[in-house]
Short mmCIF file of C-alpha atoms in Angstrom, two decimals:
data_model
loop_
_atom_site.label_atom_id
_atom_site.label_comp_id
_atom_site.label_asym_id
_atom_site.label_seq_id
_atom_site.Cartn_x
_atom_site.Cartn_y
_atom_site.Cartn_z
CA MET A 228 51.59 -20.66 -115.53
CA ILE A 229 50.62 -17.47 -113.75
CA GLU A 230 47.00 -18.14 -114.52
CA ASN A 231 47.04 -21.27 -112.31
CA ILE A 232 48.27 -19.36 -109.23
CA LYS A 233 45.50 -18.22 -106.85
CA VAL A 234 45.63 -14.47 -106.31
CA LEU A 235 43.98 -12.99 -103.23
CA LYS A 236 42.54 -9.61 -102.80
CA VAL A 237 43.87 -7.55 -99.89
CA SER A 238 40.58 -7.99 -98.07
CA GLU A 239 40.67 -11.72 -98.68
CA PHE A 240 44.23 -11.89 -97.37
CA ASN A 241 43.33 -9.92 -94.29
CA ASP A 242 40.33 -12.18 -93.69
CA LEU A 243 42.59 -15.18 -93.95
CA VAL A 244 45.08 -13.74 -91.47
CA LYS A 245 42.34 -12.63 -89.09
CA ASN A 246 40.62 -16.00 -89.11
CA ASN A 247 43.85 -17.90 -88.57
CA LEU A 248 45.16 -15.64 -85.87
CA GLU A 249 41.97 -15.24 -83.89
CA SER A 250 40.93 -18.89 -84.13
CA ASP A 251 44.30 -20.29 -83.08
CA ASN A 252 44.26 -21.11 -79.35
CA LYS A 253 47.94 -20.26 -79.14
CA PHE A 254 47.02 -16.59 -79.55
CA LYS A 255 44.02 -16.52 -77.19
CA SER A 256 45.86 -16.38 -73.86
CA ILE A 257 49.37 -15.00 -74.07
CA ASN A 258 51.63 -13.33 -71.48
CA ILE A 259 54.06 -10.75 -72.88
CA LYS A 260 56.83 -9.00 -70.99
CA GLY A 261 58.03 -5.59 -72.08
CA GLU A 262 58.35 -1.86 -71.47
CA ILE A 263 55.43 0.58 -71.60
CA ALA A 264 55.60 3.10 -74.48
CA ASN A 265 53.25 5.54 -76.21
CA LEU A 266 50.78 5.48 -73.29
CA THR A 267 47.49 7.23 -74.21
CA HIS A 268 44.28 7.57 -72.20
CA ASN A 269 41.34 7.90 -74.59
CA LYS A 270 38.29 10.00 -73.60
CA THR A 271 36.14 6.88 -74.09
CA GLY A 272 37.90 5.28 -71.13
CA HIS A 273 40.02 2.90 -73.18
CA ILE A 274 43.82 3.01 -72.86
CA TYR A 275 46.24 2.51 -75.72
CA PHE A 276 49.97 1.84 -75.43
CA SER A 277 52.84 -0.24 -76.80
CA ILE A 278 54.93 -3.02 -75.28
CA LYS A 279 58.51 -3.07 -76.52
CA ASP A 280 61.91 -4.57 -75.95
CA LEU A 281 65.26 -3.87 -77.68
CA GLU A 282 64.25 -5.68 -80.87
CA ALA A 283 60.51 -5.18 -81.36
CA LYS A 284 57.25 -3.71 -80.20
CA ILE A 285 53.54 -4.45 -80.40
CA ASP A 286 50.54 -2.14 -80.03
CA CYS A 287 48.23 -2.87 -77.12
CA ALA A 288 44.78 -1.78 -75.98
CA ILE A 289 43.04 -2.25 -72.68
CA TRP A 290 39.31 -1.63 -72.78
CA LYS A 291 37.44 0.59 -70.33
CA THR A 292 36.14 -2.38 -68.29
CA ASN A 293 39.71 -3.40 -67.38
CA ALA A 294 41.39 -0.01 -67.53
CA TYR A 295 41.32 0.36 -63.73
CA LYS A 296 43.89 -2.42 -63.45
CA LEU A 297 46.46 -0.30 -65.26
CA ILE A 298 45.39 2.92 -63.51
CA ASN A 299 45.74 1.36 -60.04
CA LEU A 300 49.32 0.34 -60.88
CA ASN A 301 50.18 3.97 -61.63
CA VAL A 302 52.42 2.93 -64.53
CA THR A 303 54.31 5.46 -66.64
CA GLU A 304 56.42 5.44 -69.79
CA GLY A 305 59.25 2.93 -69.39
CA THR A 306 57.60 0.80 -66.68
CA GLU A 307 58.44 -2.90 -67.09
CA VAL A 308 55.19 -4.88 -67.11
CA ILE A 309 53.74 -8.30 -67.90
CA VAL A 310 50.48 -8.12 -69.86
CA SER A 311 48.02 -10.95 -70.39
CA GLY A 312 45.62 -11.02 -73.34
CA SER A 313 44.92 -12.18 -76.89
CA ILE A 314 45.61 -11.17 -80.50
CA SER A 315 43.16 -8.96 -82.41
CA PHE A 316 43.58 -8.31 -86.15
CA TYR A 317 41.92 -5.21 -87.63
CA LYS A 318 41.01 -6.09 -91.22
CA PRO A 319 40.70 -2.59 -92.78
CA THR A 320 44.28 -1.62 -91.94
CA GLY A 321 45.84 -5.03 -91.45
CA LYS A 322 46.94 -3.98 -87.98
CA ILE A 323 47.59 -6.41 -85.17
CA THR A 324 46.69 -5.23 -81.64
CA PHE A 325 47.24 -7.10 -78.42
CA ILE A 326 44.04 -6.83 -76.33
CA VAL A 327 45.06 -6.71 -72.66
CA TYR A 328 42.75 -8.03 -69.95
CA ASP A 329 45.29 -8.06 -67.10
CA ILE A 330 48.54 -6.27 -66.32
CA LYS A 331 51.18 -6.57 -63.62
CA ILE A 332 54.39 -4.70 -62.92
CA ASP A 333 57.30 -7.02 -63.52
CA GLY A 334 58.79 -8.19 -60.22
CA VAL A 335 56.14 -6.47 -58.06
CA GLY A 336 52.71 -7.85 -57.14
CA GLU A 337 49.71 -5.91 -58.41
CA LEU A 338 48.06 -5.94 -54.96
CA ALA A 339 51.20 -4.50 -53.38
CA ILE A 340 51.19 -1.62 -55.84
CA ILE A 341 47.52 -0.90 -55.23
CA TYR A 342 48.08 -1.15 -51.46
CA GLU A 343 50.95 1.35 -51.54
CA LYS A 344 49.07 3.82 -53.73
CA ARG A 345 45.90 3.61 -51.62
CA PHE A 346 47.89 3.88 -48.39
CA ASN A 347 49.53 7.13 -49.52
CA GLU A 348 46.21 8.59 -50.72
CA LEU A 349 44.39 7.86 -47.46
CA LYS A 350 47.30 9.10 -45.39
CA SER A 351 47.36 12.40 -47.28
CA LYS A 352 43.60 12.77 -46.62
CA GLY A 353 44.18 12.38 -42.88
CA TRP A 354 42.26 9.12 -42.50
CA PHE A 355 44.99 7.71 -40.24
CA ASN A 356 45.36 10.82 -38.03
CA LYS A 357 44.86 10.48 -34.28
CA GLU A 358 42.48 13.45 -34.11
CA ASN A 359 40.05 11.49 -36.31
CA LYS A 360 40.06 8.47 -34.00
CA LYS A 361 37.02 7.93 -31.78
CA PRO A 362 37.67 6.86 -28.16
CA ILE A 363 36.73 3.32 -27.16
CA THR A 364 34.11 3.09 -24.39
CA ASN A 365 35.61 1.74 -21.15
CA TYR A 366 32.39 0.13 -19.88
CA PRO A 367 30.27 -0.86 -22.91
CA LYS A 368 26.68 -2.04 -22.66
CA ASN A 369 26.36 -3.29 -26.26
CA ILE A 370 29.10 -4.59 -28.57
CA GLY A 371 28.66 -5.40 -32.26
CA ILE A 372 30.80 -7.89 -34.21
CA VAL A 373 31.22 -8.02 -38.00
CA THR A 374 32.86 -11.31 -38.99
CA ALA A 375 32.10 -14.72 -40.50
CA ALA A 376 29.14 -16.51 -38.91
CA THR A 377 31.29 -19.59 -38.24
CA GLY A 378 34.92 -20.19 -37.49
CA ASP A 379 37.49 -19.49 -34.79
CA ALA A 380 37.20 -15.69 -34.99
CA ILE A 381 33.58 -15.45 -33.78
CA LYS A 382 34.14 -18.15 -31.14
CA ASP A 383 37.27 -16.45 -29.78
CA LEU A 384 35.58 -13.04 -29.70
CA ILE A 385 32.45 -14.17 -27.85
CA THR A 386 34.42 -16.35 -25.41
CA THR A 387 36.89 -13.57 -24.60
CA ILE A 388 34.24 -10.85 -24.18
CA LYS A 389 31.96 -12.95 -21.96
CA ARG A 390 34.88 -14.15 -19.84
CA ARG A 391 36.12 -10.62 -19.17
CA TYR A 392 32.82 -8.72 -19.00
CA PRO A 393 29.81 -11.07 -18.74
CA ILE A 394 27.22 -8.28 -18.34
CA VAL A 395 27.73 -6.88 -21.87
CA ASN A 396 25.29 -7.61 -24.73
CA ILE A 397 26.79 -8.98 -27.98
CA TYR A 398 25.21 -8.52 -31.43
CA VAL A 399 26.72 -10.39 -34.40
CA PHE A 400 26.44 -9.11 -37.99
CA PRO A 401 27.62 -12.15 -40.04
CA ALA A 402 29.51 -11.23 -43.21
CA MET A 403 31.54 -12.78 -46.00
CA VAL A 404 35.18 -12.06 -45.16
CA GLN A 405 36.78 -13.56 -48.28
CA GLY A 406 35.92 -13.72 -51.96
CA GLU A 407 34.97 -11.49 -54.85
CA SER A 408 31.97 -9.72 -53.25
CA SER A 409 33.13 -9.95 -49.63
CA SER A 410 34.19 -6.29 -49.36
CA LYS A 411 30.70 -5.15 -50.36
CA ASP A 412 29.16 -7.48 -47.77
CA ILE A 413 31.50 -6.27 -45.01
CA ALA A 414 30.70 -2.63 -45.87
CA LYS A 415 26.98 -3.43 -45.82
CA LYS A 416 27.20 -5.02 -42.35
CA ILE A 417 29.10 -2.00 -40.97
CA ARG A 418 26.24 0.22 -42.20
CA GLN A 419 23.69 -2.11 -40.63
CA ALA A 420 25.51 -1.93 -37.31
CA ASN A 421 25.47 1.88 -37.44
CA ASN A 422 21.72 1.86 -38.16
CA PHE A 423 20.92 -0.90 -35.66
CA LYS A 424 17.86 -0.35 -33.44
CA ILE A 425 20.03 -0.69 -30.33
CA LYS A 426 22.85 1.81 -29.87
CA LEU A 427 26.17 -0.02 -30.02
CA ASP A 428 29.05 1.29 -27.91
CA THR A 429 31.79 -0.56 -29.82
CA LEU A 430 32.02 -2.39 -33.16
CA ILE A 431 34.64 -5.11 -33.78
CA ILE A 432 35.63 -6.10 -37.33
CA GLY A 433 37.41 -9.45 -37.20
CA ARG A 434 38.82 -12.33 -39.17
CA GLY A 435 41.01 -15.20 -38.10
CA GLY A 436 44.03 -14.44 -40.28
CA GLY A 437 44.80 -15.77 -43.79
CA SER A 438 47.03 -15.06 -46.77
CA TYR A 439 47.61 -11.58 -48.16
CA GLU A 440 45.08 -12.25 -50.89
CA ASP A 441 42.57 -13.73 -48.43
CA LEU A 442 42.64 -10.48 -46.43
CA TRP A 443 42.41 -8.19 -49.46
CA SER A 444 38.73 -7.37 -48.82
CA PHE A 445 39.89 -5.33 -45.80
CA ASN A 446 41.97 -3.14 -48.17
CA GLU A 447 39.06 -2.26 -50.48
CA MET A 448 37.73 1.30 -50.51
CA ASP A 449 34.10 0.41 -49.82
CA VAL A 450 35.13 -1.19 -46.49
CA LEU A 451 37.58 1.60 -45.65
CA THR A 452 34.98 4.29 -46.35
CA GLU A 453 32.40 2.68 -44.06
CA ILE A 454 34.98 2.32 -41.26
CA TYR A 455 36.01 5.98 -41.57
CA ASN A 456 32.39 7.22 -41.65
CA SER A 457 31.19 4.98 -38.82
CA ASN A 458 29.56 6.70 -35.84
CA ILE A 459 30.50 3.72 -33.68
CA PRO A 460 34.13 3.39 -32.49
CA ILE A 461 35.66 0.47 -34.42
CA ILE A 462 38.30 -2.03 -33.29
CA SER A 463 39.95 -4.09 -36.03
CA GLY A 464 41.01 -7.63 -35.22
CA ILE A 465 41.98 -9.01 -38.62
CA GLY A 466 44.51 -11.41 -37.14
CA HIS A 467 47.41 -11.29 -39.58
CA GLU A 468 51.01 -10.52 -38.62
CA PRO A 469 53.30 -8.94 -39.70
CA ASP A 470 51.17 -7.49 -42.53
CA ILE A 471 48.69 -4.78 -41.58
CA THR A 472 45.57 -4.15 -43.65
CA LEU A 473 44.40 -0.65 -44.48
CA SER A 474 41.36 -1.36 -42.28
CA ASP A 475 43.76 -1.58 -39.34
CA TYR A 476 45.05 1.92 -40.11
CA VAL A 477 41.60 3.49 -40.60
CA ALA A 478 39.99 1.80 -37.57
CA ASP A 479 39.96 3.71 -34.28
CA VAL A 480 42.01 0.96 -32.58
CA ARG A 481 43.94 -1.91 -34.10
CA SER A 482 44.34 -5.31 -32.41
CA SER A 483 46.56 -8.09 -33.71
CA THR A 484 43.96 -10.88 -33.34
CA PRO A 485 40.22 -11.28 -32.70
CA THR A 486 41.04 -12.37 -29.14
CA ALA A 487 43.07 -9.20 -28.58
CA ALA A 488 40.19 -7.15 -30.01
CA GLY A 489 37.81 -8.77 -27.51
CA GLU A 490 40.19 -7.89 -24.67
CA ARG A 491 40.59 -4.30 -25.88
CA SER A 492 36.83 -3.76 -26.10
CA THR A 493 36.06 -4.77 -22.50
CA PRO A 494 37.34 -4.20 -18.97
CA ASP A 495 38.36 -7.18 -16.84
CA PHE A 496 35.48 -7.86 -14.45
CA ARG A 497 37.92 -8.98 -11.76
CA ASN A 498 39.73 -5.65 -11.89
CA LEU A 499 36.39 -3.86 -11.58
CA ILE A 500 35.65 -5.80 -8.39
CA LYS A 501 39.03 -4.79 -6.98
CA LEU A 502 38.35 -1.18 -7.95
CA LEU A 503 34.97 -1.27 -6.19
CA ASP A 504 36.59 -2.75 -3.06
CA ASN A 505 39.12 0.09 -3.02
CA LYS A 506 36.36 2.67 -3.45
CA LEU A 507 34.38 1.11 -0.59
CA ASN A 508 37.46 1.21 1.65
CA GLU A 509 38.00 4.88 0.81
CA PHE A 510 34.35 5.59 1.53
CA GLY A 511 34.59 3.76 4.86
CA LYS A 512 37.60 5.82 5.88
CA LYS A 513 35.78 9.04 4.98
CA VAL A 514 32.75 7.95 7.05
CA ILE A 515 34.96 7.14 10.04
CA SER A 516 36.70 10.51 9.68
CA LEU A 517 33.32 12.28 9.46
CA ILE A 518 32.05 10.49 12.57
CA SER A 519 35.24 11.37 14.43
CA ASN A 520 34.96 15.04 13.45
CA ASN A 521 31.32 15.13 14.48
CA ARG A 522 32.16 13.56 17.84
CA LEU A 523 34.83 16.18 18.37
CA PHE A 524 32.34 18.90 17.47
CA LEU A 525 29.69 17.49 19.82
CA SER A 526 32.23 17.20 22.62
CA SER A 527 33.25 20.83 22.14
CA LEU A 528 29.60 21.86 21.95
CA HIS A 529 28.86 19.95 25.15
CA LYS A 530 31.67 21.79 26.93
CA ASN A 531 30.45 25.17 25.71
CA ILE A 532 26.84 24.44 26.69
CA GLU A 533 27.94 23.17 30.09
CA ALA A 534 30.05 26.27 30.70
CA ASN A 535 27.26 28.59 29.55
CA LEU A 536 24.68 26.81 31.70
CA ASN A 537 26.88 26.96 34.78
CA SER A 538 27.45 30.66 34.20
CA LYS A 539 23.73 31.34 33.76
CA ILE A 540 22.79 29.30 36.83
CA TYR A 541 25.38 31.12 38.92
CA ASN A 542 24.14 34.52 37.71
CA GLN A 543 20.51 33.60 38.38
CA ASN A 544 21.33 32.33 41.85
CA LEU A 545 23.24 35.51 42.55
CA PHE A 546 20.33 37.57 41.27
CA LEU A 547 17.84 35.63 43.42
CA ASN A 548 20.01 36.00 46.50
CA ASN A 549 20.32 39.73 45.92
CA SER A 550 16.59 40.04 45.29
CA SER A 551 15.76 38.11 48.45
CA HIS A 552 18.12 40.26 50.47
CA ASN A 553 16.67 43.46 49.01
CA ILE A 554 13.11 42.33 49.70
CA LYS A 555 13.94 41.56 53.31
CA ASN A 556 15.53 44.98 53.72
CA VAL A 557 12.51 46.68 52.18
CA ILE A 558 10.14 44.84 54.52
CA ARG A 559 12.34 45.54 57.52
CA ASN A 560 12.64 49.22 56.67
CA LYS A 561 8.95 49.47 55.95
CA MET A 562 8.01 47.90 59.27
CA HIS A 563 10.52 50.06 61.11
CA ASN A 564 9.11 53.19 59.53
CA GLU A 565 5.57 52.17 60.32
CA ASN A 566 6.50 51.44 63.92
CA ASN A 567 8.09 54.85 64.22
CA LYS A 568 4.97 56.42 62.83
CA LEU A 569 2.79 54.53 65.30
CA SER A 570 5.01 55.56 68.17
CA GLU A 571 4.88 59.16 67.04
CA ILE A 572 1.13 59.03 66.66
CA SER A 573 0.77 57.43 70.08
CA LYS A 574 2.77 60.17 71.69
CA ASN A 575 1.23 63.12 69.86
CA PHE A 576 -2.39 62.14 69.57
CA HIS A 577 -3.45 60.43 72.82
CA SER A 578 -6.88 61.93 72.67
CA ASN A 579 -7.66 60.40 69.34
CA LEU A 580 -5.68 57.20 69.87
CA PHE A 581 -8.21 54.69 68.71
CA TYR A 582 -9.18 56.68 65.68
CA ARG A 583 -5.64 57.27 64.58
CA LEU A 584 -4.62 53.68 65.27
CA ALA A 585 -7.50 52.42 63.21
CA SER A 586 -6.60 54.79 60.36
CA TYR A 587 -2.93 53.88 60.39
CA LYS A 588 -3.76 50.21 60.69
CA GLN A 589 -5.89 50.48 57.59
CA ASN A 590 -3.07 52.21 55.71
CA LEU A 591 -0.65 49.58 56.93
CA ASP A 592 -2.91 46.77 55.77
CA GLU A 593 -3.31 48.36 52.36
CA ASN A 594 0.40 48.93 52.02
CA LEU A 595 1.12 45.38 53.12
CA ASN A 596 -1.47 44.02 50.69
CA ASN A 597 0.00 46.04 47.79
CA PHE A 598 3.44 44.92 48.78
CA LYS A 599 2.33 41.28 48.84
CA ILE A 600 0.79 41.64 45.37
CA SER A 601 3.96 43.25 44.04
CA LEU A 602 6.11 40.63 45.73
CA THR A 603 3.95 37.77 44.44
CA SER A 604 4.13 39.14 40.86
CA LYS A 605 7.89 39.49 41.03
CA LEU A 606 8.33 36.03 42.52
CA ASN A 607 6.11 34.55 39.79
CA LEU A 608 8.23 36.29 37.15
CA GLU A 609 11.40 34.92 38.68
CA LYS A 610 9.79 31.49 38.93
CA THR A 611 8.99 31.61 35.18
CA LYS A 612 12.61 32.53 34.41
CA LEU A 613 13.83 29.65 36.59
CA GLU A 614 11.51 27.21 34.80
CA GLU A 615 12.80 28.41 31.40
CA LEU A 616 16.34 28.03 32.66
CA ASP A 617 15.53 24.55 33.95
CA ASN A 618 14.15 23.57 30.51
CA LEU A 619 17.30 24.92 28.85
CA ILE A 620 19.44 22.92 31.28
CA LYS A 621 17.44 19.79 30.51
CA LEU A 622 17.73 20.43 26.76
CA HIS A 623 21.53 20.54 26.95
CA ASN A 624 21.82 17.87 29.57
CA PRO A 625 24.12 15.02 28.36
CA ASP A 626 21.45 12.46 29.25
CA PHE A 627 18.98 14.29 27.04
CA ILE A 628 21.52 14.30 24.17
CA LEU A 629 22.17 10.59 24.69
CA LYS A 630 18.46 9.91 24.26
CA LYS A 631 18.78 11.30 20.72
CA GLY A 632 21.08 8.43 19.75
CA TYR A 633 24.50 9.93 20.47
CA ALA A 634 27.15 8.21 22.56
CA ILE A 635 30.08 9.26 24.76
CA ILE A 636 33.30 7.32 24.24
CA ARG A 637 35.90 7.16 27.08
CA ASN A 638 39.14 5.32 27.54
CA THR A 639 39.86 3.07 30.49
CA ASP A 640 40.97 6.13 32.49
CA ASN A 641 37.48 7.53 31.99
CA ASN A 642 38.74 10.37 29.81
CA ILE A 643 36.53 11.36 26.88
CA ILE A 644 37.89 10.43 23.44
CA ARG A 645 37.43 13.43 21.20
CA SER A 646 39.44 12.50 18.07
CA ILE A 647 40.32 9.44 15.97
CA VAL A 648 43.93 10.14 16.97
CA ASP A 649 42.99 9.42 20.62
CA LEU A 650 42.17 5.83 19.55
CA ASN A 651 45.82 5.08 18.76
CA ASN A 652 47.34 2.54 21.17
CA ILE A 653 43.92 1.88 22.76
CA ASP A 654 42.38 -1.57 22.77
CA ILE A 655 39.40 -1.08 25.08
CA ILE A 656 36.88 1.77 25.04
CA ASN A 657 33.85 2.53 27.27
CA VAL A 658 30.77 3.61 25.33
CA THR A 659 28.03 5.41 27.28
CA MET A 660 24.56 5.39 25.74
CA VAL A 661 21.18 6.35 27.10
CA ASP A 662 20.46 2.96 28.58
CA GLY A 663 23.88 2.12 30.04
CA ASP A 664 27.59 1.63 29.53
CA LYS A 665 29.37 -0.94 27.41
CA LYS A 666 33.02 -1.89 27.09
CA LEU A 667 34.14 -2.53 23.49
CA LYS A 668 37.34 -3.96 22.10
CA LEU A 669 38.74 -2.17 19.05
CA LYS A 670 39.63 -4.19 15.95
CA LYS A 671 42.97 -3.04 14.50
CA GLU A 672 43.18 -2.69 10.70
#
């Protein structure tokens, strides 16, 4: 009877098992829960380990192309995981291996594990530190936006920016903000913004919210690296509360929504107008103070000039009076002396009277002529000094100063107002200018 029983070779048996196992759809997509054991990282990049529970275990392998999924979870011996994969049967040894194409920590989302690990790595590198943050420009000329080309985010950003600061230029770099290749596209648009032909003062990265998975592109390293290396200050406006993406931490400033990012990137134009009004008021007060100080200086100068002129005029008049008096005395004395000489000559020289008279007369005429020349020269010199003094008086004459555009301000009692303090409790002032007087009523602030 034994001859009628089919006997298989080992290889034939293994072929049979392999074909049945690997062709059965029940073994092509299986999820297994268990504890990590015998974890080994092969130099080829593949990872080998076992999944076990209290009653059994199975050998597993995760090929190099999917190994990052396990590495990102930072699993160790004893970690409870759920692996997804299919059965592989190795014919030469008859060994069954579970080929893993996905792995998750039991009870914890894979993305949460990756997020936590990446957060700690970037924090230890100082990517979140304040000293690495670039300041946001208060008055930007050009703002760049990286977000989806359509949707609420771009509309809210442009509307908010133009409402608050209409003079700014906006440049949009449309990007995919969700999906498998979205992180690469976002990173590419950040680079384009940094290399843009026009220098951007601020760059906003925005998205109008979404689920944790929808926002995952903003946690990928290619996006985070471009944000950290950006020469342009970046404001994140991902729009998802209470979760915060890693882009929010790396960005120079984080805003909760695209609208908030638009507000943070621009000043309020209405506040700028108020600021300018205040500056103009301050400038006006300084001008008024300067005018008042100059008026006080001119008034003091006028007093000093007037006093100096009066003193000089008095001294010149005194000098002229003394000179006139001295000249008269000289003439009187000279004539008296000459008369005495004539009398003496008349007495002593009767015989030669006509000759001596003629001789003395000639001397007298010459002396008188020399005296007249000397007197004329001295009078001309004094006349020149008087003319120079007259010109100086005219130069400092208040009317002459008024012709230059200055004015004299007096109160109703005709007293000169020399300081802005003198204007307190005064409603009417008299302003004297070169062509007349004018009464003005002060406007109280």
